[in-house]
Amino acid sequence: MLRFAPSPTGDMHIGNLRVAIFNYIVAKQREERFIIRIEDTDKARNIEGKDREILEILQLVGIRYDEVYHQSNNLTIHQHMAIKMLEERKAFACFCSPEELEAEREAAKEAKRAYRYSGKCELLSDEEVLANEKPFTIRIKKPNQAVAFDDIIKGRLSFAPDDIDSFVIMRADKTPTYNFACAIDDMIHDISLVIRGEDHVSNTPKQIHIRNLLGYDKEIEYAHLPIILNETGKKMSKRDAASSVRWLFEEGFLPEAIANYLILLGNKTPKEIFTLEEAIGWFDLQSVSKAAAKFDLDKLRFLNREHMKRMDSKELSRAFGFADAAIGELVKCYLEEGSTIKEIKPKIEAIFSAKPFDSEWGEQMRRLQKALGEAPPFETFDELKSFLMKETKLKGKQFFKPLRLLLTGAEHGPELSHLYPYLKSYIMEIVK
Ligand code: GLU
């Protein structure tokens, strides 16, 4: 089984969507189940409604899953596992206050050495623990030897016991920390492969250590994806608007194009433009580059245009508030003028809005409007043009400029002969 495990703590980051996409593809390729696990154990950081938003995004992108779990529902299991570890002396109660720990961290920083837990509370006797009324966290004992694993993208990685350290598995409020909850849930969900962001590399030996101490011997495979850089070469953070999937939707990028882009990013693919379902046929996790990939909005714009071009016209029209293939075709005529729904929408809206009869072309526009009212339904623009020229006696710029304003509400744009086939059934509505 594979899983996507987002935390409902903010807008979905494109790096997370990439993780979701890769997990989905590989689950399909391996014919394994795929679940969504909402990691909501950090109550202080959870944001109400973000879980629903994540599921909506997955649906729009076309990621289907077998089940959704909320990690908080497993709280009793996490607590029981913590008790088991205490009983087996694999973990210990830690009474160090946040202030003490912070002071130790500061001291380590000043001495320019990596902070490690002092190990102080591990030495407490049962009597001392029982006699202590202060709140306590639970720490796992650090391993005796290095923990190593083979990462599908990064190769073999090994971590020394001191780098894993005796870390906290249960907070003072008796909720599990991320590493503890995640390690246990991957175990109880029988996860076979974890694909996640590279920022979790140092968590992996901790999670393996937890499961080792719990006696779980099934090996879980890991693939850590390199980070995505912004256009200036820094890690793409919340401060980069384009890092938010929601922002990209608001800017008028299609889910299909975003998925295409995230699969293409830092990867070798047999083609450039494809759908998520097509990628299942050839995607290879091993060919994902080890190096961080740079986000390129222009490339995404290019892909967006290509996907709009290929999209079913009726479906495309829906993104513009219509349900008519002709409007979808009309949108496609405007792809030279814009690459996103947001850029093209005002142009389609201008066609259906009241026209500027008070402009310098107002008089000619009225003549054309009248003639159009009397015109039979012509098949081609050429036929309509001849009819209108005859009726209005206008020609050249005097004819084309006002006609364009009347039909499109704009002074410039695609050839009227290209637009006409899709406008013709709306002429009476447009010419107003
Ligand atoms: N909740 C973690 C995150 O969103 C999940 C990491 C993982 O896949 O284990 O980063």
Short mmCIF file of C-alpha atoms and ligand atoms in Angstrom, two decimals:
data_model
loop_
_atom_site.label_atom_id
_atom_site.label_comp_id
_atom_site.label_asym_id
_atom_site.label_seq_id
_atom_site.Cartn_x
_atom_site.Cartn_y
_atom_site.Cartn_z
CA MET A 1 0.00 0.00 0.00
CA LEU A 2 1.15 3.55 -0.74
CA ARG A 3 0.07 6.68 1.01
CA PHE A 4 0.02 10.45 0.69
CA ALA A 5 0.25 12.02 4.14
CA PRO A 6 -0.41 15.78 4.06
CA SER A 7 -0.62 17.95 7.16
CA PRO A 8 -3.69 20.23 7.13
CA THR A 9 -1.60 23.19 8.21
CA GLY A 10 -1.70 25.53 5.21
CA ASP A 11 -2.25 25.93 1.50
CA MET A 12 -1.13 22.89 -0.44
CA HIS A 13 2.41 23.40 -1.75
CA ILE A 14 3.25 22.27 -5.30
CA GLY A 15 5.98 20.06 -3.81
CA ASN A 16 3.27 18.22 -1.87
CA LEU A 17 1.09 17.86 -4.92
CA ARG A 18 4.09 16.40 -6.73
CA VAL A 19 4.48 13.88 -3.90
CA ALA A 20 0.77 12.98 -4.16
CA ILE A 21 1.02 12.54 -7.94
CA PHE A 22 4.09 10.30 -7.76
CA ASN A 23 2.53 8.14 -5.04
CA TYR A 24 -0.65 7.80 -7.09
CA ILE A 25 1.21 6.84 -10.26
CA VAL A 26 3.42 4.27 -8.56
CA ALA A 27 0.46 2.75 -6.68
CA LYS A 28 -1.30 2.31 -10.03
CA GLN A 29 1.83 0.86 -11.65
CA ARG A 30 2.35 -1.61 -8.81
CA GLU A 31 -1.37 -2.32 -8.57
CA GLU A 32 -1.30 -1.51 -4.87
CA ARG A 33 -3.86 0.32 -2.78
CA PHE A 34 -3.40 4.06 -2.23
CA ILE A 35 -4.61 5.92 0.84
CA ILE A 36 -4.66 9.50 2.03
CA ARG A 37 -3.61 10.02 5.61
CA ILE A 38 -4.35 13.47 6.98
CA GLU A 39 -1.63 14.06 9.57
CA ASP A 40 -3.57 16.15 12.02
CA THR A 41 -1.87 15.33 15.32
CA ASP A 42 -0.26 18.76 15.72
CA LYS A 43 -3.37 20.57 16.94
CA ALA A 44 -1.63 23.90 17.33
CA ARG A 45 -0.80 24.03 13.62
CA ASN A 46 -3.96 22.47 12.11
CA ILE A 47 -6.18 24.80 10.13
CA GLU A 48 -9.88 24.04 9.99
CA GLY A 49 -11.04 23.00 6.51
CA LYS A 50 -7.57 22.46 5.01
CA ASP A 51 -8.16 18.68 4.89
CA ARG A 52 -11.20 19.20 2.65
CA GLU A 53 -9.25 21.62 0.48
CA ILE A 54 -6.48 19.04 -0.02
CA LEU A 55 -9.01 16.38 -1.06
CA GLU A 56 -10.65 18.82 -3.48
CA ILE A 57 -7.30 19.55 -5.11
CA LEU A 58 -6.56 15.83 -5.47
CA GLN A 59 -9.94 15.33 -7.10
CA LEU A 60 -9.41 18.19 -9.55
CA VAL A 61 -6.02 16.82 -10.52
CA GLY A 62 -7.54 13.37 -11.07
CA ILE A 63 -5.86 11.55 -8.20
CA ARG A 64 -8.13 8.75 -7.02
CA TYR A 65 -7.57 6.96 -3.72
CA ASP A 66 -8.99 4.01 -1.83
CA GLU A 67 -9.50 5.60 1.55
CA VAL A 68 -8.96 8.72 3.68
CA TYR A 69 -7.76 8.45 7.28
CA HIS A 70 -7.27 11.11 9.89
CA GLN A 71 -4.19 10.32 11.92
CA SER A 72 -5.79 11.65 15.12
CA ASN A 73 -8.17 8.66 15.05
CA ASN A 74 -5.20 6.42 15.85
CA LEU A 75 -4.33 8.29 19.04
CA THR A 76 -5.05 5.35 21.37
CA ILE A 77 -2.83 3.09 19.27
CA HIS A 78 -0.02 5.65 19.43
CA GLN A 79 -0.44 5.93 23.19
CA HIS A 80 -0.42 2.15 23.65
CA MET A 81 2.74 1.84 21.61
CA ALA A 82 4.37 4.52 23.77
CA ILE A 83 3.40 2.61 26.92
CA LYS A 84 4.81 -0.59 25.42
CA MET A 85 8.08 1.19 24.75
CA LEU A 86 8.22 2.55 28.30
CA GLU A 87 7.52 -0.90 29.73
CA GLU A 88 10.22 -2.44 27.60
CA ARG A 89 12.63 0.33 28.64
CA LYS A 90 13.07 1.40 25.04
CA ALA A 91 11.77 4.85 25.93
CA PHE A 92 11.86 7.01 29.04
CA ALA A 93 9.99 9.88 30.64
CA CYS A 94 11.72 13.23 30.18
CA PHE A 95 11.01 16.05 32.66
CA CYS A 96 13.30 18.63 31.08
CA SER A 97 11.30 21.84 30.66
CA PRO A 98 11.13 23.62 27.30
CA GLU A 99 13.22 26.45 28.88
CA GLU A 100 15.98 24.06 29.97
CA LEU A 101 16.08 22.42 26.57
CA GLU A 102 16.15 25.79 24.85
CA ALA A 103 19.11 26.87 27.00
CA GLU A 104 20.97 23.69 26.05
CA ARG A 105 20.19 24.31 22.40
CA GLU A 106 21.51 27.87 22.70
CA ALA A 107 24.68 26.68 24.42
CA ALA A 108 25.30 24.17 21.63
CA LYS A 109 24.80 26.91 19.08
CA GLU A 110 27.28 29.19 20.81
CA ALA A 111 29.83 26.40 21.06
CA LYS A 112 29.21 25.76 17.34
CA ARG A 113 28.31 22.11 17.84
CA ALA A 114 25.15 20.26 16.82
CA TYR A 115 22.60 20.09 19.61
CA ARG A 116 22.02 16.66 21.13
CA TYR A 117 19.79 15.73 24.05
CA SER A 118 21.87 15.52 27.23
CA GLY A 119 20.55 12.08 28.16
CA LYS A 120 19.87 13.35 31.67
CA CYS A 121 16.37 11.87 32.21
CA GLU A 122 17.32 8.48 30.86
CA LEU A 123 19.23 7.96 34.12
CA LEU A 124 16.23 8.57 36.41
CA SER A 125 15.16 5.62 38.54
CA ASP A 126 11.49 4.50 38.60
CA GLU A 127 11.19 6.04 42.09
CA GLU A 128 12.46 9.38 40.84
CA VAL A 129 10.04 9.26 37.93
CA LEU A 130 7.08 8.46 40.19
CA ALA A 131 8.03 11.15 42.66
CA ASN A 132 8.17 13.81 39.95
CA GLU A 133 4.91 15.72 39.56
CA LYS A 134 6.04 17.82 36.62
CA PRO A 135 4.63 17.25 33.13
CA PHE A 136 6.82 14.97 31.03
CA THR A 137 7.41 14.00 27.45
CA ILE A 138 8.41 10.52 26.34
CA ARG A 139 11.71 10.07 24.54
CA ILE A 140 12.83 7.03 22.64
CA LYS A 141 16.37 5.80 23.43
CA LYS A 142 18.77 6.42 20.60
CA PRO A 143 19.96 3.36 18.67
CA ASN A 144 23.22 1.56 19.48
CA GLN A 145 24.31 1.42 15.89
CA ALA A 146 23.89 3.34 12.66
CA VAL A 147 20.59 3.11 10.80
CA ALA A 148 20.93 2.82 7.03
CA PHE A 149 18.52 2.48 4.14
CA ASP A 150 18.57 2.51 0.34
CA ASP A 151 16.74 5.47 -1.08
CA ILE A 152 15.36 4.90 -4.59
CA ILE A 153 16.49 8.39 -5.67
CA LYS A 154 19.39 9.23 -3.36
CA GLY A 155 21.02 5.83 -3.02
CA ARG A 156 22.33 4.38 0.27
CA LEU A 157 22.11 6.67 3.29
CA SER A 158 23.43 5.97 6.76
CA PHE A 159 22.84 7.85 10.03
CA ALA A 160 24.92 7.64 13.18
CA PRO A 161 23.16 7.01 16.54
CA ASP A 162 23.99 10.54 17.68
CA ASP A 163 22.32 12.02 14.62
CA ILE A 164 19.18 10.08 15.42
CA ASP A 165 19.45 11.02 19.12
CA SER A 166 17.02 10.22 21.95
CA PHE A 167 14.11 12.16 20.48
CA VAL A 168 10.62 12.93 21.77
CA ILE A 169 7.87 10.53 20.67
CA MET A 170 5.04 11.80 22.90
CA ARG A 171 4.52 15.46 23.78
CA ALA A 172 3.70 16.60 27.31
CA ASP A 173 0.00 16.74 26.31
CA LYS A 174 0.33 13.01 25.48
CA THR A 175 -0.15 13.40 21.75
CA PRO A 176 2.37 11.69 19.46
CA THR A 177 5.02 13.66 17.60
CA TYR A 178 5.09 13.51 13.82
CA ASN A 179 7.82 10.86 13.66
CA PHE A 180 6.11 8.54 16.12
CA ALA A 181 2.63 8.76 14.61
CA CYS A 182 4.01 8.45 11.09
CA ALA A 183 6.24 5.45 11.86
CA ILE A 184 3.38 3.59 13.53
CA ASP A 185 0.79 4.41 10.90
CA ASP A 186 3.10 3.32 8.09
CA MET A 187 3.38 0.07 9.99
CA ILE A 188 -0.32 -0.48 10.65
CA HIS A 189 -1.27 0.54 7.12
CA ASP A 190 1.25 -1.96 5.79
CA ILE A 191 2.96 0.68 3.64
CA SER A 192 5.42 -0.78 1.12
CA LEU A 193 6.93 2.41 -0.31
CA VAL A 194 7.07 5.95 1.05
CA ILE A 195 7.53 8.71 -1.51
CA ARG A 196 7.92 12.12 0.12
CA GLY A 197 9.92 15.33 0.07
CA GLU A 198 13.63 15.44 0.76
CA ASP A 199 13.03 17.57 3.87
CA HIS A 200 12.06 14.29 5.55
CA VAL A 201 15.35 12.46 4.89
CA SER A 202 16.56 12.94 8.45
CA ASN A 203 13.22 11.70 9.82
CA THR A 204 13.47 8.38 8.01
CA PRO A 205 16.15 6.77 10.26
CA LYS A 206 14.10 7.91 13.26
CA GLN A 207 10.99 6.23 11.90
CA ILE A 208 12.92 3.07 11.03
CA HIS A 209 14.38 3.06 14.55
CA ILE A 210 10.89 3.32 16.09
CA ARG A 211 9.65 0.37 14.08
CA ASN A 212 12.79 -1.63 14.81
CA LEU A 213 12.19 -1.18 18.53
CA LEU A 214 8.56 -2.21 18.11
CA GLY A 215 9.75 -5.42 16.48
CA TYR A 216 8.39 -4.67 13.00
CA ASP A 217 10.66 -6.36 10.52
CA LYS A 218 9.05 -5.61 7.16
CA GLU A 219 11.29 -3.29 5.20
CA ILE A 220 9.65 -0.17 3.81
CA GLU A 221 11.16 1.32 0.65
CA TYR A 222 11.85 5.06 0.52
CA ALA A 223 12.11 7.65 -2.24
CA HIS A 224 12.86 11.24 -1.19
CA LEU A 225 12.13 13.80 -3.87
CA PRO A 226 14.48 16.75 -4.30
CA ILE A 227 13.16 20.17 -3.40
CA ILE A 228 11.75 22.63 -5.91
CA LEU A 229 13.66 25.90 -6.29
CA ASN A 230 12.13 29.25 -7.13
CA GLU A 231 13.28 31.36 -10.06
CA THR A 232 16.11 32.87 -8.02
CA GLY A 233 17.45 29.42 -7.08
CA LYS A 234 16.20 29.39 -3.47
CA LYS A 235 13.93 26.74 -1.97
CA MET A 236 10.38 27.52 -3.02
CA SER A 237 8.60 28.67 0.13
CA LYS A 238 5.23 30.08 1.12
CA ARG A 239 6.55 33.49 0.15
CA ASP A 240 6.60 32.40 -3.51
CA ALA A 241 2.98 32.75 -4.63
CA ALA A 242 3.46 30.08 -7.31
CA SER A 243 4.25 27.50 -4.62
CA SER A 244 0.56 27.37 -3.68
CA VAL A 245 -1.61 25.07 -5.79
CA ARG A 246 -4.62 27.20 -4.94
CA TRP A 247 -2.86 30.30 -6.30
CA LEU A 248 -2.09 28.49 -9.55
CA PHE A 249 -5.77 27.56 -9.91
CA GLU A 250 -6.77 31.16 -9.20
CA GLU A 251 -4.33 32.32 -11.86
CA GLY A 252 -6.18 30.12 -14.33
CA PHE A 253 -3.87 27.14 -14.70
CA LEU A 254 -5.59 23.85 -15.50
CA PRO A 255 -5.13 20.93 -13.10
CA GLU A 256 -4.05 18.81 -16.11
CA ALA A 257 -1.27 21.25 -16.97
CA ILE A 258 -0.07 21.52 -13.38
CA ALA A 259 0.11 17.71 -13.10
CA ASN A 260 1.94 17.52 -16.42
CA TYR A 261 4.43 20.15 -15.27
CA LEU A 262 5.11 18.51 -11.89
CA ILE A 263 5.80 15.14 -13.53
CA LEU A 264 8.10 16.78 -16.07
CA LEU A 265 10.03 18.84 -13.53
CA GLY A 266 13.54 17.47 -12.98
CA ASN A 267 12.64 14.26 -14.76
CA LYS A 268 13.35 12.42 -17.99
CA THR A 269 10.06 11.68 -19.72
CA PRO A 270 9.43 10.19 -23.18
CA LYS A 271 7.26 13.15 -24.15
CA GLU A 272 6.60 16.68 -23.05
CA ILE A 273 2.83 16.97 -23.07
CA PHE A 274 0.78 14.23 -21.50
CA THR A 275 -1.99 13.43 -19.03
CA LEU A 276 -1.60 11.95 -15.58
CA GLU A 277 -3.18 8.69 -16.75
CA GLU A 278 -0.77 8.44 -19.70
CA ALA A 279 2.20 8.92 -17.37
CA ILE A 280 1.20 5.76 -15.49
CA GLY A 281 2.26 3.88 -18.62
CA TRP A 282 5.89 5.02 -18.59
CA PHE A 283 6.74 6.96 -15.43
CA ASP A 284 9.93 5.74 -13.78
CA LEU A 285 10.62 6.88 -10.22
CA GLN A 286 14.30 6.00 -10.66
CA SER A 287 14.73 8.51 -13.44
CA VAL A 288 13.77 11.46 -11.22
CA SER A 289 16.85 13.68 -10.91
CA LYS A 290 18.77 13.79 -7.64
CA ALA A 291 19.31 17.51 -8.12
CA ALA A 292 16.78 20.15 -7.10
CA ALA A 293 14.61 21.36 -9.97
CA LYS A 294 13.88 24.99 -10.76
CA PHE A 295 10.27 26.09 -11.09
CA ASP A 296 9.63 27.85 -14.38
CA LEU A 297 6.30 29.65 -14.67
CA ASP A 298 6.77 30.24 -18.40
CA LYS A 299 7.09 26.54 -19.00
CA LEU A 300 3.89 25.97 -17.06
CA ARG A 301 2.19 28.66 -19.17
CA PHE A 302 3.32 26.87 -22.32
CA LEU A 303 1.95 23.54 -21.05
CA ASN A 304 -1.29 25.21 -20.00
CA ARG A 305 -1.81 26.53 -23.51
CA GLU A 306 -1.09 23.10 -24.97
CA HIS A 307 -3.59 21.45 -22.63
CA MET A 308 -6.26 24.03 -23.44
CA LYS A 309 -5.64 23.34 -27.13
CA ARG A 310 -6.14 19.60 -26.61
CA MET A 311 -9.01 19.84 -24.17
CA ASP A 312 -12.51 18.72 -25.05
CA SER A 313 -14.19 21.95 -26.16
CA LYS A 314 -17.33 21.51 -24.12
CA GLU A 315 -15.28 20.87 -21.01
CA LEU A 316 -13.10 23.88 -21.73
CA SER A 317 -16.19 26.05 -22.12
CA ARG A 318 -17.21 25.10 -18.56
CA ALA A 319 -14.11 26.80 -17.19
CA PHE A 320 -15.54 29.97 -18.78
CA GLY A 321 -19.05 29.57 -17.41
CA PHE A 322 -20.61 28.00 -20.52
CA ALA A 323 -21.55 24.46 -21.50
CA ASP A 324 -21.19 24.73 -25.26
CA ALA A 325 -18.43 23.26 -27.42
CA ALA A 326 -18.56 26.38 -29.64
CA ILE A 327 -17.38 28.54 -26.73
CA GLY A 328 -14.57 26.06 -26.06
CA GLU A 329 -13.51 26.42 -29.71
CA LEU A 330 -13.78 30.18 -29.41
CA VAL A 331 -11.44 30.08 -26.40
CA LYS A 332 -8.95 28.07 -28.44
CA CYS A 333 -8.89 30.89 -31.03
CA TYR A 334 -7.55 33.15 -28.25
CA LEU A 335 -4.62 30.96 -27.24
CA GLU A 336 -2.18 33.22 -29.04
CA GLU A 337 -3.33 36.08 -26.82
CA GLY A 338 -3.22 34.36 -23.45
CA SER A 339 -2.16 31.12 -21.81
CA THR A 340 -4.45 30.88 -18.80
CA ILE A 341 -8.17 30.95 -18.10
CA LYS A 342 -7.65 34.19 -16.20
CA GLU A 343 -6.00 35.86 -19.19
CA ILE A 344 -8.53 34.71 -21.77
CA LYS A 345 -11.71 35.08 -19.71
CA PRO A 346 -11.95 38.90 -20.06
CA LYS A 347 -11.71 38.50 -23.84
CA ILE A 348 -14.63 36.07 -23.93
CA GLU A 349 -16.58 38.26 -21.51
CA ALA A 350 -15.99 41.30 -23.74
CA ILE A 351 -17.68 39.45 -26.63
CA PHE A 352 -20.85 39.04 -24.58
CA SER A 353 -20.80 42.48 -22.92
CA ALA A 354 -22.49 45.70 -24.06
CA LYS A 355 -20.44 47.26 -26.88
CA PRO A 356 -18.84 50.75 -26.93
CA PHE A 357 -21.33 52.53 -29.20
CA ASP A 358 -20.12 55.87 -27.85
CA SER A 359 -16.69 55.36 -29.40
CA GLU A 360 -15.41 57.08 -32.56
CA TRP A 361 -16.80 54.09 -34.50
CA GLY A 362 -20.26 54.35 -32.94
CA GLU A 363 -22.02 55.45 -36.09
CA GLN A 364 -20.61 52.64 -38.24
CA MET A 365 -21.31 50.16 -35.46
CA ARG A 366 -24.98 51.13 -35.46
CA ARG A 367 -25.21 50.63 -39.20
CA LEU A 368 -23.59 47.21 -38.89
CA GLN A 369 -25.81 46.32 -35.95
CA LYS A 370 -28.90 47.11 -37.97
CA ALA A 371 -27.66 45.11 -40.97
CA LEU A 372 -26.76 42.17 -38.76
CA GLY A 373 -30.30 42.23 -37.38
CA GLU A 374 -31.58 41.73 -40.89
CA ALA A 375 -28.95 39.21 -42.03
CA PRO A 376 -29.94 35.61 -42.68
CA PRO A 377 -27.91 32.98 -40.77
CA PHE A 378 -24.81 32.73 -43.01
CA GLU A 379 -22.56 29.69 -42.78
CA THR A 380 -19.27 31.49 -43.46
CA PHE A 381 -17.77 34.82 -42.57
CA ASP A 382 -17.19 35.61 -46.26
CA GLU A 383 -20.89 35.39 -47.00
CA LEU A 384 -21.73 37.56 -44.01
CA LYS A 385 -19.02 40.05 -44.95
CA SER A 386 -20.35 40.49 -48.52
CA PHE A 387 -23.86 40.92 -47.22
CA LEU A 388 -22.85 43.50 -44.60
CA MET A 389 -20.65 45.45 -47.02
CA LYS A 390 -23.50 45.69 -49.46
CA GLU A 391 -26.02 46.72 -46.83
CA THR A 392 -23.86 49.29 -45.03
CA LYS A 393 -21.73 50.54 -47.93
CA LEU A 394 -18.76 50.44 -45.56
CA LYS A 395 -15.41 49.10 -46.60
CA GLY A 396 -11.77 48.75 -45.51
CA LYS A 397 -10.93 49.97 -42.04
CA GLN A 398 -14.33 51.70 -41.85
CA PHE A 399 -15.88 48.26 -42.09
CA PHE A 400 -13.53 45.97 -40.21
CA LYS A 401 -12.74 48.10 -37.18
CA PRO A 402 -16.37 48.71 -36.12
CA LEU A 403 -17.35 45.16 -37.00
CA ARG A 404 -14.59 43.80 -34.77
CA LEU A 405 -15.70 46.12 -31.94
CA LEU A 406 -19.27 45.02 -32.40
CA LEU A 407 -18.48 41.31 -32.44
CA THR A 408 -15.66 41.11 -29.90
CA GLY A 409 -15.71 44.32 -27.86
CA ALA A 410 -11.98 44.73 -28.62
CA GLU A 411 -9.97 46.64 -31.23
CA HIS A 412 -7.55 43.78 -31.85
CA GLY A 413 -7.73 40.03 -31.73
CA PRO A 414 -7.89 36.85 -33.78
CA GLU A 415 -9.15 36.91 -37.39
CA LEU A 416 -12.90 37.49 -37.48
CA SER A 417 -13.19 34.71 -40.04
CA HIS A 418 -11.74 32.30 -37.46
CA LEU A 419 -14.06 33.48 -34.73
CA TYR A 420 -17.27 33.66 -36.78
CA PRO A 421 -18.09 29.90 -36.92
CA TYR A 422 -18.26 29.86 -33.12
CA LEU A 423 -19.98 33.19 -32.74
CA LYS A 424 -22.67 32.78 -35.33
CA SER A 425 -25.28 31.10 -33.15
CA TYR A 426 -24.86 33.90 -30.59
CA ILE A 427 -24.91 36.88 -32.98
CA MET A 428 -28.12 38.45 -31.64
CA GLU A 429 -26.87 38.17 -28.09
CA ILE A 430 -23.45 39.58 -28.99
CA VAL A 431 -24.57 42.54 -31.07
CA LYS A 432 -26.02 44.66 -28.35
N1 GLU B 1 2.75 15.25 7.13
C1 GLU B 1 4.05 15.20 6.54
C2 GLU B 1 4.18 16.37 5.57
O1 GLU B 1 3.18 16.87 5.12
C3 GLU B 1 4.16 13.90 5.82
C4 GLU B 1 5.49 13.42 5.54
C5 GLU B 1 5.44 11.96 5.14
O2 GLU B 1 5.01 11.68 4.02
O3 GLU B 1 5.76 11.16 5.96
O4 GLU B 1 5.26 16.79 5.27
#
